[in-house]
Short mmCIF file of C-alpha atoms in Angstrom, two decimals:
data_model
loop_
_atom_site.label_atom_id
_atom_site.label_comp_id
_atom_site.label_asym_id
_atom_site.label_seq_id
_atom_site.Cartn_x
_atom_site.Cartn_y
_atom_site.Cartn_z
CA MET Z 1 -109.56 197.23 184.29
CA SER Z 2 -108.58 198.52 180.89
CA GLN Z 3 -106.34 196.79 178.55
CA ASN Z 4 -103.74 199.26 179.19
CA GLU Z 5 -103.53 198.78 182.74
CA ILE Z 6 -103.74 194.34 182.04
CA ASP Z 7 -100.47 194.93 179.30
CA ILE Z 8 -98.94 196.69 182.28
CA LEU Z 9 -99.51 193.88 184.93
CA LYS Z 10 -98.57 191.29 182.04
CA ARG Z 11 -95.21 193.02 181.72
CA ALA Z 12 -94.63 193.58 185.30
CA LEU Z 13 -95.82 189.90 185.75
CA SER Z 14 -93.29 189.00 183.02
CA ARG Z 15 -90.29 190.73 184.76
CA GLU Z 16 -91.11 189.14 188.14
CA LYS Z 17 -90.74 185.77 186.40
CA MET Z 18 -87.76 186.53 184.69
CA ALA Z 19 -86.33 188.11 188.05
CA ARG Z 20 -87.47 185.10 189.69
CA LYS Z 21 -86.13 182.58 187.74
CA GLN Z 22 -82.52 184.37 187.53
CA ALA Z 23 -82.72 184.57 191.51
CA GLU Z 24 -83.58 180.91 191.33
CA LYS Z 25 -80.53 180.26 189.09
CA ILE Z 26 -78.41 182.14 191.35
CA LEU Z 27 -79.82 180.41 194.12
CA GLU Z 28 -79.09 177.27 192.18
CA GLU Z 29 -75.77 178.38 191.50
CA LYS Z 30 -75.02 179.71 195.20
CA SER Z 31 -76.49 176.48 196.71
CA ALA Z 32 -73.91 174.21 194.19
CA ASP Z 33 -71.18 176.25 195.65
CA LEU Z 34 -72.34 176.23 199.19
CA TYR Z 35 -72.76 172.35 198.55
CA LYS Z 36 -69.20 172.49 197.19
CA LEU Z 37 -67.82 174.33 200.15
CA THR Z 38 -69.90 171.96 202.30
CA GLN Z 39 -68.18 169.05 201.29
CA GLU Z 40 -64.58 170.61 200.82
CA LEU Z 41 -65.15 171.88 204.51
CA LYS Z 42 -66.32 168.18 205.16
CA SER Z 43 -63.00 166.47 204.18
CA SER Z 44 -60.68 169.18 205.24
CA ASN Z 45 -62.46 168.76 208.79
CA GLN Z 46 -61.72 164.94 208.40
CA GLN Z 47 -58.28 165.39 207.57
CA LEU Z 48 -57.59 168.11 210.42
CA GLU Z 49 -59.28 165.36 212.68
CA LYS Z 50 -56.99 162.59 211.27
CA LEU Z 51 -53.59 165.24 211.43
CA ILE Z 52 -54.66 166.03 215.24
CA TYR Z 53 -55.20 162.26 216.00
CA GLU Z 54 -51.76 161.11 214.00
CA LYS Z 55 -50.30 164.74 216.06
CA ASN Z 56 -51.78 163.07 219.65
CA SER Z 57 -50.72 159.61 218.76
CA GLN Z 58 -47.33 160.99 218.26
CA LEU Z 59 -47.21 163.14 221.36
CA GLN Z 60 -48.56 160.67 223.34
CA GLY Z 61 -45.65 158.24 221.73
CA VAL Z 62 -43.18 160.72 222.97
CA PHE Z 63 -44.70 160.81 225.94
CA GLU Z 64 -44.99 157.29 226.77
CA ASN Z 65 -41.12 156.40 225.10
CA ILE Z 66 -39.08 159.18 226.37
CA VAL Z 67 -36.37 158.16 228.16
CA ASP Z 68 -36.66 160.77 230.58
CA ALA Z 69 -38.91 161.33 233.23
CA TYR Z 70 -41.84 163.85 231.48
CA VAL Z 71 -44.08 165.36 234.18
CA ILE Z 72 -47.31 167.67 233.60
CA MET Z 73 -48.51 169.74 236.56
CA ASP Z 74 -50.63 172.49 237.65
CA LEU Z 75 -48.90 175.69 238.51
CA GLN Z 76 -49.79 174.60 242.27
CA GLY Z 77 -47.46 171.70 241.54
CA LYS Z 78 -50.20 169.09 241.49
CA VAL Z 79 -49.42 166.24 239.59
CA LEU Z 80 -51.97 165.50 236.20
CA LYS Z 81 -49.95 163.20 234.05
CA MET Z 82 -46.20 161.98 233.94
CA ASN Z 83 -44.81 158.81 231.82
CA ASP Z 84 -43.43 155.56 232.88
CA SER Z 85 -39.91 157.07 233.20
CA ALA Z 86 -41.15 159.70 235.59
CA ILE Z 87 -43.21 156.71 237.83
CA GLU Z 88 -40.10 154.75 238.11
CA LEU Z 89 -37.76 157.68 239.10
CA LEU Z 90 -40.12 159.04 241.72
CA GLU Z 91 -41.61 156.09 242.71
CA GLN Z 92 -45.42 157.13 242.36
CA ASN Z 93 -48.18 156.65 240.69
CA ASN Z 94 -50.74 159.46 239.77
CA GLU Z 95 -53.43 156.97 238.88
CA GLU Z 96 -53.37 155.97 242.44
CA LYS Z 97 -53.73 158.95 244.08
CA GLU Z 98 -53.30 162.70 243.91
CA PHE Z 99 -50.33 164.06 245.07
CA SER Z 100 -47.61 166.99 244.72
CA LEU Z 101 -44.19 167.68 243.49
CA LEU Z 102 -43.61 169.81 246.21
CA GLU Z 103 -44.11 166.70 248.87
CA LEU Z 104 -41.02 164.95 247.67
CA VAL Z 105 -38.70 168.25 247.99
CA LYS Z 106 -36.19 168.34 250.96
CA ASP Z 107 -37.25 170.84 253.23
CA ASN Z 108 -33.82 172.85 252.70
CA ASP Z 109 -34.84 173.10 249.05
CA LEU Z 110 -38.05 174.40 249.34
CA ASP Z 111 -37.12 178.00 248.73
CA HIS Z 112 -35.63 177.36 246.14
CA VAL Z 113 -38.49 175.73 244.66
CA ALA Z 114 -40.51 178.53 245.03
CA ASN Z 115 -37.98 180.78 243.74
CA GLY Z 116 -38.18 178.35 240.33
CA PHE Z 117 -41.64 178.27 240.37
CA ASN Z 118 -41.82 182.02 240.38
CA LYS Z 119 -39.19 182.22 237.36
CA LEU Z 120 -41.11 179.65 235.71
CA ILE Z 121 -44.36 181.48 235.18
CA THR Z 122 -42.85 185.31 235.41
CA LYS Z 123 -40.50 183.76 232.17
CA GLY Z 124 -42.29 180.76 230.96
CA SER Z 125 -39.45 178.90 231.11
CA ILE Z 126 -36.25 178.02 233.28
CA THR Z 127 -33.45 175.46 232.75
CA ASN Z 128 -30.95 173.55 234.67
CA PHE Z 129 -32.97 173.46 237.59
CA GLN Z 130 -31.48 171.32 240.24
CA ILE Z 131 -33.43 169.74 243.34
CA HIS Z 132 -33.13 166.81 245.83
CA VAL Z 133 -36.20 164.76 245.98
CA HIS Z 134 -37.36 162.14 248.05
CA THR Z 135 -38.88 158.79 246.48
CA LYS Z 136 -41.32 156.69 247.97
CA SER Z 137 -38.58 153.97 249.14
CA GLY Z 138 -36.60 156.71 251.30
CA LYS Z 139 -34.16 157.33 248.53
CA THR Z 140 -32.62 161.18 247.84
CA ARG Z 141 -32.21 161.71 244.08
CA LEU Z 142 -30.56 164.79 242.83
CA VAL Z 143 -32.92 166.04 239.55
CA HIS Z 144 -32.23 168.42 236.93
CA ILE Z 145 -35.05 169.93 235.35
CA ASN Z 146 -35.98 172.02 232.24
CA ALA Z 147 -39.49 173.13 232.58
CA SER Z 148 -41.88 175.34 230.39
CA ILE Z 149 -45.40 177.02 230.77
CA ILE Z 150 -48.82 175.91 229.00
CA LYS Z 151 -51.25 178.22 228.01
CA ASN Z 152 -54.98 178.21 226.92
CA GLU Z 153 -56.33 179.70 223.68
CA GLU Z 154 -56.21 182.86 225.63
CA GLY Z 155 -52.80 183.05 226.09
CA LYS Z 156 -53.14 182.65 229.97
CA PRO Z 157 -51.00 179.90 232.21
CA VAL Z 158 -52.83 177.03 233.01
CA ALA Z 159 -50.41 174.06 233.60
CA ALA Z 160 -46.63 173.29 233.25
CA GLN Z 161 -44.47 170.79 231.91
CA GLY Z 162 -41.37 169.59 232.38
CA ILE Z 163 -38.30 166.97 231.78
CA VAL Z 164 -36.57 165.89 235.12
CA ARG Z 165 -33.60 164.09 234.62
CA ASP Z 166 -31.72 161.93 237.62
CA ILE Z 167 -28.10 163.22 237.87
CA THR Z 168 -27.17 161.45 241.23
CA LEU Z 169 -25.06 159.48 239.47
CA ASP Z 170 -23.58 161.87 237.57
CA ALA Z 171 -23.32 164.28 240.57
CA ALA Z 172 -21.11 161.36 242.38
CA TYR Z 173 -18.98 160.87 239.60
CA GLN Z 174 -17.96 164.39 239.31
CA LYS Z 175 -17.41 164.87 243.00
CA ALA Z 176 -15.20 161.24 242.69
CA VAL Z 177 -13.52 162.93 239.27
CA GLU Z 178 -12.97 166.43 241.25
CA ALA Z 179 -11.51 164.35 244.58
CA GLU Z 180 -9.07 162.15 242.39
CA ARG Z 181 -8.53 165.44 240.32
CA ILE Z 182 -7.29 167.03 243.84
CA LYS Z 183 -5.56 163.69 244.93
CA TYR Z 184 -3.35 163.28 242.04
CA ARG Z 185 -2.55 166.92 241.76
CA SER Z 186 -1.18 166.65 245.08
CA ILE Z 187 0.45 163.31 244.09
CA ILE Z 188 1.94 165.54 241.20
CA ASP Z 189 3.16 168.50 243.29
CA ASN Z 190 4.96 166.37 245.72
CA MET Z 191 6.79 163.62 243.70
CA ASN Z 192 10.47 163.96 243.06
CA ILE Z 193 10.22 164.80 239.35
CA GLY Z 194 9.64 167.65 237.53
CA LEU Z 195 6.27 167.77 235.35
CA VAL Z 196 5.31 170.22 232.76
CA GLU Z 197 2.54 170.80 230.36
CA VAL Z 198 3.07 172.79 227.20
CA ASN Z 199 1.02 173.31 224.14
CA SER Z 200 1.37 172.80 220.93
CA ASN Z 201 3.61 175.89 220.21
CA ASP Z 202 5.85 174.41 223.28
CA GLU Z 203 4.61 177.27 225.87
CA ILE Z 204 4.51 176.15 229.16
CA GLN Z 205 0.74 175.44 230.42
CA LEU Z 206 1.51 173.66 233.80
CA VAL Z 207 4.06 172.98 236.38
CA ASN Z 208 4.27 171.15 239.25
CA ARG Z 209 6.15 172.02 242.46
CA ARG Z 210 9.37 169.75 242.21
CA PHE Z 211 9.67 171.25 238.39
CA ILE Z 212 9.51 175.25 239.88
CA GLU Z 213 12.68 174.20 242.56
CA MET Z 214 14.48 172.42 239.87
CA THR Z 215 14.69 175.66 237.64
CA GLY Z 216 14.52 178.28 240.47
CA TYR Z 217 12.13 180.16 238.44
CA GLN Z 218 8.51 180.83 240.19
CA GLU Z 219 5.08 179.52 238.65
CA GLU Z 220 4.18 183.33 237.29
CA GLU Z 221 7.98 183.47 235.74
CA LEU Z 222 7.19 180.27 233.46
CA ILE Z 223 3.67 180.04 232.39
CA GLY Z 224 3.44 181.00 228.51
CA ARG Z 225 6.79 180.92 228.08
CA ASN Z 226 8.78 178.24 225.86
CA GLY Z 227 11.51 176.59 228.15
CA LYS Z 228 13.68 176.13 225.14
CA ASP Z 229 14.29 179.89 225.06
CA PHE Z 230 15.20 180.57 228.65
CA LEU Z 231 16.30 177.12 230.11
CA LEU Z 232 18.55 175.11 227.43
CA ILE Z 233 22.12 176.52 227.13
CA ASP Z 234 23.11 178.02 223.95
CA ALA Z 235 24.73 174.42 222.36
CA GLU Z 236 21.60 172.48 223.71
CA LYS Z 237 19.15 174.94 221.73
CA LYS Z 238 20.80 174.27 218.11
CA ILE Z 239 20.01 170.24 218.57
CA PHE Z 240 17.48 169.94 220.80
CA ASN Z 241 14.29 169.00 219.19
CA PRO Z 242 11.91 166.47 220.97
CA ASP Z 243 10.04 165.42 217.85
CA GLU Z 244 12.94 163.94 216.64
CA THR Z 245 13.98 161.86 219.29
CA GLU Z 246 13.54 158.10 219.48
CA LEU Z 247 9.97 157.33 219.91
CA ILE Z 248 8.97 154.44 222.32
CA ASP Z 249 6.22 151.55 221.25
CA ASP Z 250 3.42 153.80 223.35
CA GLY Z 251 4.29 156.88 221.45
CA SER Z 252 6.34 158.74 224.27
CA TYR Z 253 10.31 159.70 223.83
CA THR Z 254 13.13 160.22 225.83
CA TYR Z 255 16.01 162.37 225.71
CA GLU Z 256 18.73 164.27 228.22
CA LEU Z 257 18.90 167.87 228.74
CA LYS Z 258 21.69 170.20 229.78
CA ILE Z 259 20.15 173.24 231.21
CA LYS Z 260 20.97 176.52 233.35
CA ASN Z 261 18.69 177.18 236.31
CA LYS Z 262 17.82 180.79 237.56
CA ASN Z 263 20.50 180.88 239.42
CA GLN Z 264 23.02 179.96 236.05
CA GLU Z 265 23.74 176.63 237.67
CA THR Z 266 24.72 173.96 235.12
CA LYS Z 267 22.13 170.99 235.67
CA TYR Z 268 21.57 167.70 233.62
CA TRP Z 269 17.75 166.34 233.24
CA LEU Z 270 16.66 163.02 231.91
CA SER Z 271 13.69 163.92 230.62
CA SER Z 272 10.42 162.05 229.11
CA GLY Z 273 7.55 163.11 226.95
CA ILE Z 274 4.36 161.63 225.59
CA LYS Z 275 1.96 163.69 223.09
CA ASN Z 276 -1.25 165.44 224.85
CA VAL Z 277 -4.17 164.37 222.82
CA ASP Z 278 -7.86 165.50 223.08
CA VAL Z 279 -10.89 163.14 222.62
CA LYS Z 280 -11.11 163.37 219.07
CA GLY Z 281 -7.28 162.77 218.59
CA ASN Z 282 -6.04 166.08 218.12
CA GLN Z 283 -2.71 166.61 219.47
CA LEU Z 284 -2.95 169.71 222.17
CA GLY Z 285 0.75 169.34 222.81
CA SER Z 286 2.81 167.04 225.09
CA ILE Z 287 3.22 166.64 228.81
CA ARG Z 288 7.06 165.92 230.08
CA ILE Z 289 8.57 164.68 233.48
CA HIS Z 290 12.22 165.67 233.95
CA LEU Z 291 14.81 164.12 236.65
CA ASP Z 292 17.59 165.85 237.87
CA ILE Z 293 20.33 163.29 237.06
CA THR Z 294 23.27 166.13 237.98
CA ASP Z 295 24.74 164.35 240.33
CA PHE Z 296 24.52 161.15 238.72
CA LYS Z 297 26.33 162.70 235.24
CA ASN Z 298 28.78 164.60 237.30
CA LEU Z 299 29.53 160.90 238.96
CA GLN Z 300 29.64 159.43 235.32
CA LEU Z 301 31.75 162.34 233.98
CA GLN Z 302 34.53 161.68 236.51
CA LYS Z 303 33.91 157.80 236.31
CA GLU Z 304 34.84 158.24 232.19
CA ASP Z 305 37.78 160.73 233.73
CA LEU Z 306 38.92 158.22 235.86
CA VAL Z 307 38.66 155.41 233.34
CA LYS Z 308 40.55 157.25 230.77
CA SER Z 309 43.52 157.97 233.70
CA LEU Z 310 43.44 154.17 234.77
CA GLU Z 311 43.84 153.08 231.51
CA LYS Z 312 46.46 155.44 230.95
CA SER Z 313 48.07 153.97 234.30
CA ASN Z 314 47.38 150.50 233.08
CA ASN Z 315 49.29 150.76 229.62
CA GLU Z 316 52.05 152.25 231.53
CA LEU Z 317 51.84 149.68 234.08
CA LYS Z 318 51.68 146.99 231.37
CA GLU Z 319 54.93 148.66 229.39
CA TYR Z 320 56.32 149.04 233.14
CA ALA Z 321 55.96 145.33 233.64
CA HIS Z 322 57.50 144.29 230.34
CA ILE Z 323 60.69 146.12 231.23
CA VAL Z 324 60.72 144.89 234.45
CA SER Z 325 60.31 141.46 233.13
CA HIS Z 326 63.22 141.67 230.63
CA ASP Z 327 65.22 143.90 233.64
CA LEU Z 328 64.92 141.14 235.72
CA LYS Z 329 65.30 138.14 233.51
CA SER Z 330 68.58 139.46 232.00
CA PRO Z 331 70.56 139.20 235.28
CA LEU Z 332 68.98 135.97 236.31
CA ARG Z 333 70.23 134.46 232.64
CA SER Z 334 73.70 135.63 233.30
CA ILE Z 335 73.72 134.24 236.63
CA ASN Z 336 72.48 130.98 235.37
CA ALA Z 337 75.23 131.17 232.56
CA LEU Z 338 77.99 131.96 234.96
CA VAL Z 339 77.21 128.80 237.59
CA SER Z 340 76.91 126.60 234.36
CA TRP Z 341 80.41 127.59 233.47
CA LEU Z 342 81.52 127.19 237.03
CA ARG Z 343 80.28 123.87 237.44
CA GLU Z 344 81.99 122.79 233.84
CA ASP Z 345 85.34 124.45 234.48
CA ASN Z 346 85.56 122.93 238.19
CA LYS Z 347 84.07 119.43 236.83
CA GLY Z 348 86.01 116.42 239.14
CA ILE Z 349 87.12 119.29 241.58
CA LEU Z 350 83.97 120.09 243.29
CA ASN Z 351 82.33 117.73 246.14
CA ASP Z 352 79.17 116.25 246.18
CA SER Z 353 77.86 119.22 248.95
CA SER Z 354 79.41 122.26 246.13
CA ILE Z 355 77.82 120.46 243.34
CA GLN Z 356 74.13 119.99 245.39
CA ASN Z 357 74.49 124.02 246.32
CA ILE Z 358 75.05 124.48 242.52
CA GLU Z 359 72.22 122.69 241.43
CA LEU Z 360 69.81 124.40 244.25
CA ILE Z 361 71.06 127.88 242.80
CA GLU Z 362 69.53 126.67 239.38
CA SER Z 363 66.66 125.22 240.82
CA THR Z 364 66.05 129.06 242.58
CA LEU Z 365 66.79 131.02 239.46
CA GLU Z 366 64.66 128.64 237.47
CA LYS Z 367 61.95 129.48 239.97
CA MET Z 368 62.64 132.86 239.59
CA GLU Z 369 62.06 133.03 236.21
CA SER Z 370 59.25 131.12 236.28
CA LEU Z 371 57.60 133.85 239.18
CA ILE Z 372 58.56 136.87 236.61
CA SER Z 373 57.11 135.09 233.83
CA GLY Z 374 54.03 134.68 235.85
CA ILE Z 375 54.01 138.21 236.97
CA LEU Z 376 53.78 139.63 233.76
CA GLU Z 377 51.35 137.16 232.48
CA TYR Z 378 48.75 138.57 235.55
CA SER Z 379 49.97 141.71 235.00
CA VAL Z 380 48.82 142.24 231.34
CA LEU Z 381 45.85 139.82 231.75
CA ASP Z 382 42.71 142.11 230.83
CA LYS Z 383 38.95 141.85 229.30
CA ASN Z 384 39.55 142.35 225.69
CA VAL Z 385 35.66 142.23 224.33
CA GLU Z 386 37.17 142.47 220.88
CA ALA Z 387 38.96 139.54 221.15
CA PHE Z 388 35.72 137.71 222.08
CA LYS Z 389 34.62 134.91 219.27
CA LYS Z 390 32.84 131.75 219.25
CA VAL Z 391 34.73 129.32 220.80
CA ASN Z 392 34.21 125.41 220.57
CA LEU Z 393 35.14 124.26 224.12
CA GLU Z 394 34.95 120.79 223.05
CA SER Z 395 37.76 121.49 220.46
CA LEU Z 396 39.76 123.62 222.69
CA ILE Z 397 39.69 120.89 225.57
CA SER Z 398 41.19 118.40 223.18
CA GLU Z 399 44.13 120.74 221.75
CA VAL Z 400 45.03 121.42 225.77
CA ILE Z 401 44.91 117.80 226.63
CA GLU Z 402 47.84 117.03 223.49
CA MET Z 403 49.68 119.73 224.35
CA ILE Z 404 50.30 118.84 228.28
CA TYR Z 405 52.19 115.91 229.26
CA VAL Z 406 49.60 113.57 230.35
CA PRO Z 407 51.40 110.40 232.97
CA ASP Z 408 50.66 106.93 231.78
CA HIS Z 409 49.03 106.66 235.52
CA ILE Z 410 46.54 109.52 234.93
CA GLN Z 411 43.12 109.43 233.19
CA ILE Z 412 41.13 112.24 231.42
CA LYS Z 413 37.47 111.59 231.35
CA ILE Z 414 34.83 114.40 229.34
CA ASN Z 415 31.46 113.10 230.77
CA ASN Z 416 29.17 114.87 228.51
CA LYS Z 417 29.58 117.53 225.39
CA PHE Z 418 30.92 120.41 225.74
CA PRO Z 419 29.43 123.89 224.17
CA ILE Z 420 30.10 126.88 222.05
CA ILE Z 421 30.59 129.56 224.35
CA ASN Z 422 31.61 133.51 223.53
CA GLY Z 423 35.01 134.11 224.87
CA ASP Z 424 38.65 134.85 224.50
CA LYS Z 425 39.90 131.47 223.13
CA ILE Z 426 43.57 132.30 224.53
CA LYS Z 427 42.68 132.92 228.17
CA LEU Z 428 40.06 129.78 227.88
CA GLN Z 429 42.83 127.68 227.01
CA GLN Z 430 44.86 129.13 229.70
CA LEU Z 431 41.94 128.42 232.12
CA PHE Z 432 41.47 125.04 231.26
CA GLN Z 433 45.38 124.06 231.03
CA ASN Z 434 46.32 125.53 234.51
CA LEU Z 435 43.64 123.55 236.33
CA ILE Z 436 44.26 120.08 234.26
CA ALA Z 437 47.72 120.87 234.78
CA ASN Z 438 47.28 121.44 238.63
CA ALA Z 439 44.92 118.11 238.58
CA ILE Z 440 47.88 116.21 237.64
CA LYS Z 441 50.78 117.94 239.52
CA TYR Z 442 48.70 117.18 242.62
CA ASN Z 443 47.63 113.66 241.94
CA ASP Z 444 49.59 110.92 244.42
CA LYS Z 445 47.42 108.09 243.41
CA ASP Z 446 48.61 105.02 241.80
CA LEU Z 447 45.44 105.57 239.37
CA GLY Z 448 44.72 109.14 239.13
CA THR Z 449 41.67 110.33 237.25
CA ILE Z 450 40.60 113.75 236.46
CA THR Z 451 36.86 114.43 235.45
CA LEU Z 452 35.72 117.67 233.10
CA SER Z 453 31.87 117.88 233.15
CA CYS Z 454 29.16 120.68 232.16
CA LYS Z 455 25.86 121.60 233.01
CA ASP Z 456 23.53 124.28 230.86
CA GLN Z 457 22.38 126.98 233.91
CA GLY Z 458 20.26 128.93 232.02
CA SER Z 459 22.03 132.44 231.06
CA PHE Z 460 25.47 130.83 232.00
CA TYR Z 461 27.29 127.20 231.99
CA GLU Z 462 28.64 125.67 235.10
CA PHE Z 463 31.79 123.53 234.69
CA ALA Z 464 34.00 121.33 236.89
CA VAL Z 465 37.13 119.92 236.67
CA LYS Z 466 37.52 116.94 239.32
CA ASP Z 467 40.50 114.88 240.43
CA ASN Z 468 41.07 111.80 243.07
CA GLY Z 469 44.63 114.04 243.95
CA ILE Z 470 45.96 114.89 247.34
CA GLY Z 471 43.07 117.68 247.89
CA ILE Z 472 43.08 121.07 249.82
CA GLU Z 473 42.30 121.53 253.47
CA GLU Z 474 39.25 123.84 254.04
CA GLN Z 475 40.73 126.54 255.29
CA TYR Z 476 43.02 127.41 252.11
CA HIS Z 477 39.82 127.30 249.64
CA GLN Z 478 39.97 131.18 249.48
CA LYS Z 479 43.57 131.57 249.88
CA ILE Z 480 44.56 129.56 246.95
CA PHE Z 481 43.13 132.04 244.84
CA LYS Z 482 45.55 135.04 246.11
CA ILE Z 483 48.79 135.79 244.08
CA PHE Z 484 51.67 134.07 245.54
CA HIS Z 485 49.92 131.85 247.86
CA ALA Z 486 51.01 128.57 246.67
CA LEU Z 487 50.60 125.64 249.09
CA HIS Z 488 53.08 123.14 247.83
CA HIS Z 489 56.35 124.84 247.53
CA SER Z 490 58.42 123.64 244.48
CA LYS Z 491 60.19 124.89 241.21
CA ASP Z 492 57.27 124.07 239.38
CA SER Z 493 54.64 126.34 241.54
CA SER Z 494 55.11 130.22 241.40
CA GLY Z 495 51.76 130.93 243.70
CA ILE Z 496 50.46 132.68 240.58
CA GLY Z 497 48.48 130.15 238.51
CA LEU Z 498 45.05 129.43 240.32
CA SER Z 499 44.91 133.67 240.68
CA ILE Z 500 45.44 133.86 236.82
CA VAL Z 501 42.67 131.33 236.61
CA LYS Z 502 40.43 133.08 238.68
CA LYS Z 503 40.89 136.26 237.14
CA ILE Z 504 39.94 134.65 233.77
CA VAL Z 505 37.00 133.63 234.92
CA ASN Z 506 36.11 136.87 236.11
CA LEU Z 507 36.87 138.67 232.87
CA HIS Z 508 34.15 136.07 231.37
CA GLY Z 509 31.47 137.21 233.91
CA GLY Z 510 31.95 134.01 235.79
CA GLU Z 511 32.88 132.91 239.47
CA ILE Z 512 35.02 130.29 240.46
CA TRP Z 513 35.25 128.18 243.60
CA LEU Z 514 35.95 124.41 244.75
CA ASP Z 515 34.72 121.19 247.05
CA SER Z 516 38.20 119.79 248.57
CA ILE Z 517 38.43 116.75 251.12
CA PRO Z 518 42.38 116.05 251.84
CA ASN Z 519 43.56 112.78 250.61
CA GLN Z 520 40.71 112.12 248.69
CA GLY Z 521 40.43 114.78 246.05
CA THR Z 522 39.39 118.35 244.55
CA THR Z 523 36.63 119.41 242.38
CA PHE Z 524 36.83 123.21 240.97
CA TYR Z 525 33.64 124.82 239.98
CA PHE Z 526 33.32 127.74 237.71
CA THR Z 527 31.09 129.58 235.43
CA LEU Z 528 31.48 131.37 232.21
CA LYS Z 529 28.44 133.46 230.58
CA LYS Z 530 26.88 131.88 227.28
#
């Protein structure tokens, strides 16, 4: 081999060594990169496995702890897995034996379930699906299902998963609510009060049958309209505003309306309303009820007219009573004067019989004047609320006793402290004066006693004036309170005194009655409001 060939070989070997070194260097670099990549993949794989474990744990936690029943089944309905809520709901345990959900479905729901499965496979999910199922204990439950398909890596359906919720009670509640709604709607439609619901613009949203009858309009003529525009008369439109009426504690309000119905008849309504709010407290409008008080209002207006007429007549009668009293007393006084002159002019001439007749005439004239005064006093006796003030009866009775003549053989006792009441002092003075004076006048005992007492009976006081006088027979207990019914005819008795007493008691909102035993005494009882 020539030197030249040897040199060529050397150069070739040198190049081969150099190429091998370069290849080894590249291999080392690639091996290092591969090792680094392997380590990174290993780390990533560990992280992925950890992430998968965490997600599986989370899903398992969701699966086990979800409140609703959760079921996984194959496409034939056989249960593969279910959580504790599903086991409790269906009363089945998938670890004991395999079972199909179709076994739990009621027969009349089977076609409905078949259609649901077809829809699930075709569309991939179903929502708001409801069926009836039987539990192991024989209970029937209405369940609500939301389900979706589970696919493999190739995208083919392999199973289904669903959330099952027991809505048996919800359905029963809804039925009960609907039944109550029908019941109360029937009550509302048949009650004798007109009901209307309006929105925040006062536009009618709902009316009952009675409101339709009260207005004369049909339901379709009322819905959507503002009642103020066509029911209220023009004068009422200017002043009516329910929001400005007086609110009651519960937020409701009442007011009186004057309206015209479809036939243009004027009607009076007593109305009440309350705000209608949603669950968040936002006002939606109001609900109002109306009671037709037309008849009552007309009677009230008639009563007001009658009261005015009676007041006018009463004033005229008072004026007439004063005139008659004056006109009647004037000739009586003239006769009395003439009789007195006759007695004086014929003094020593008239015999005993004539003098007795003159005295009888004078006594009759005196009684007649007393009778006229009593009639006048009775006729003008009426209730004047403005004259009612606080009256101390303790002081008033003391003044009465000092005012009247009390004989030495009569003793007046006051058993207990008398109250302060609201009344007309002058009339109350007349009341006690008449009763005490009567007790003195008709006492035939050597030692006469008159006892005054008082009891607190809650909203009123009960008083008693008791004497040990001649008494009154039971047949006269009511008659003595009637005008001109005097039991003992004398010049001092006009038959009006107890009538005045009864009227004064009545004007103070009380009643009067008596207990009496002839020859033993009488007790007059009467009540006065506090």
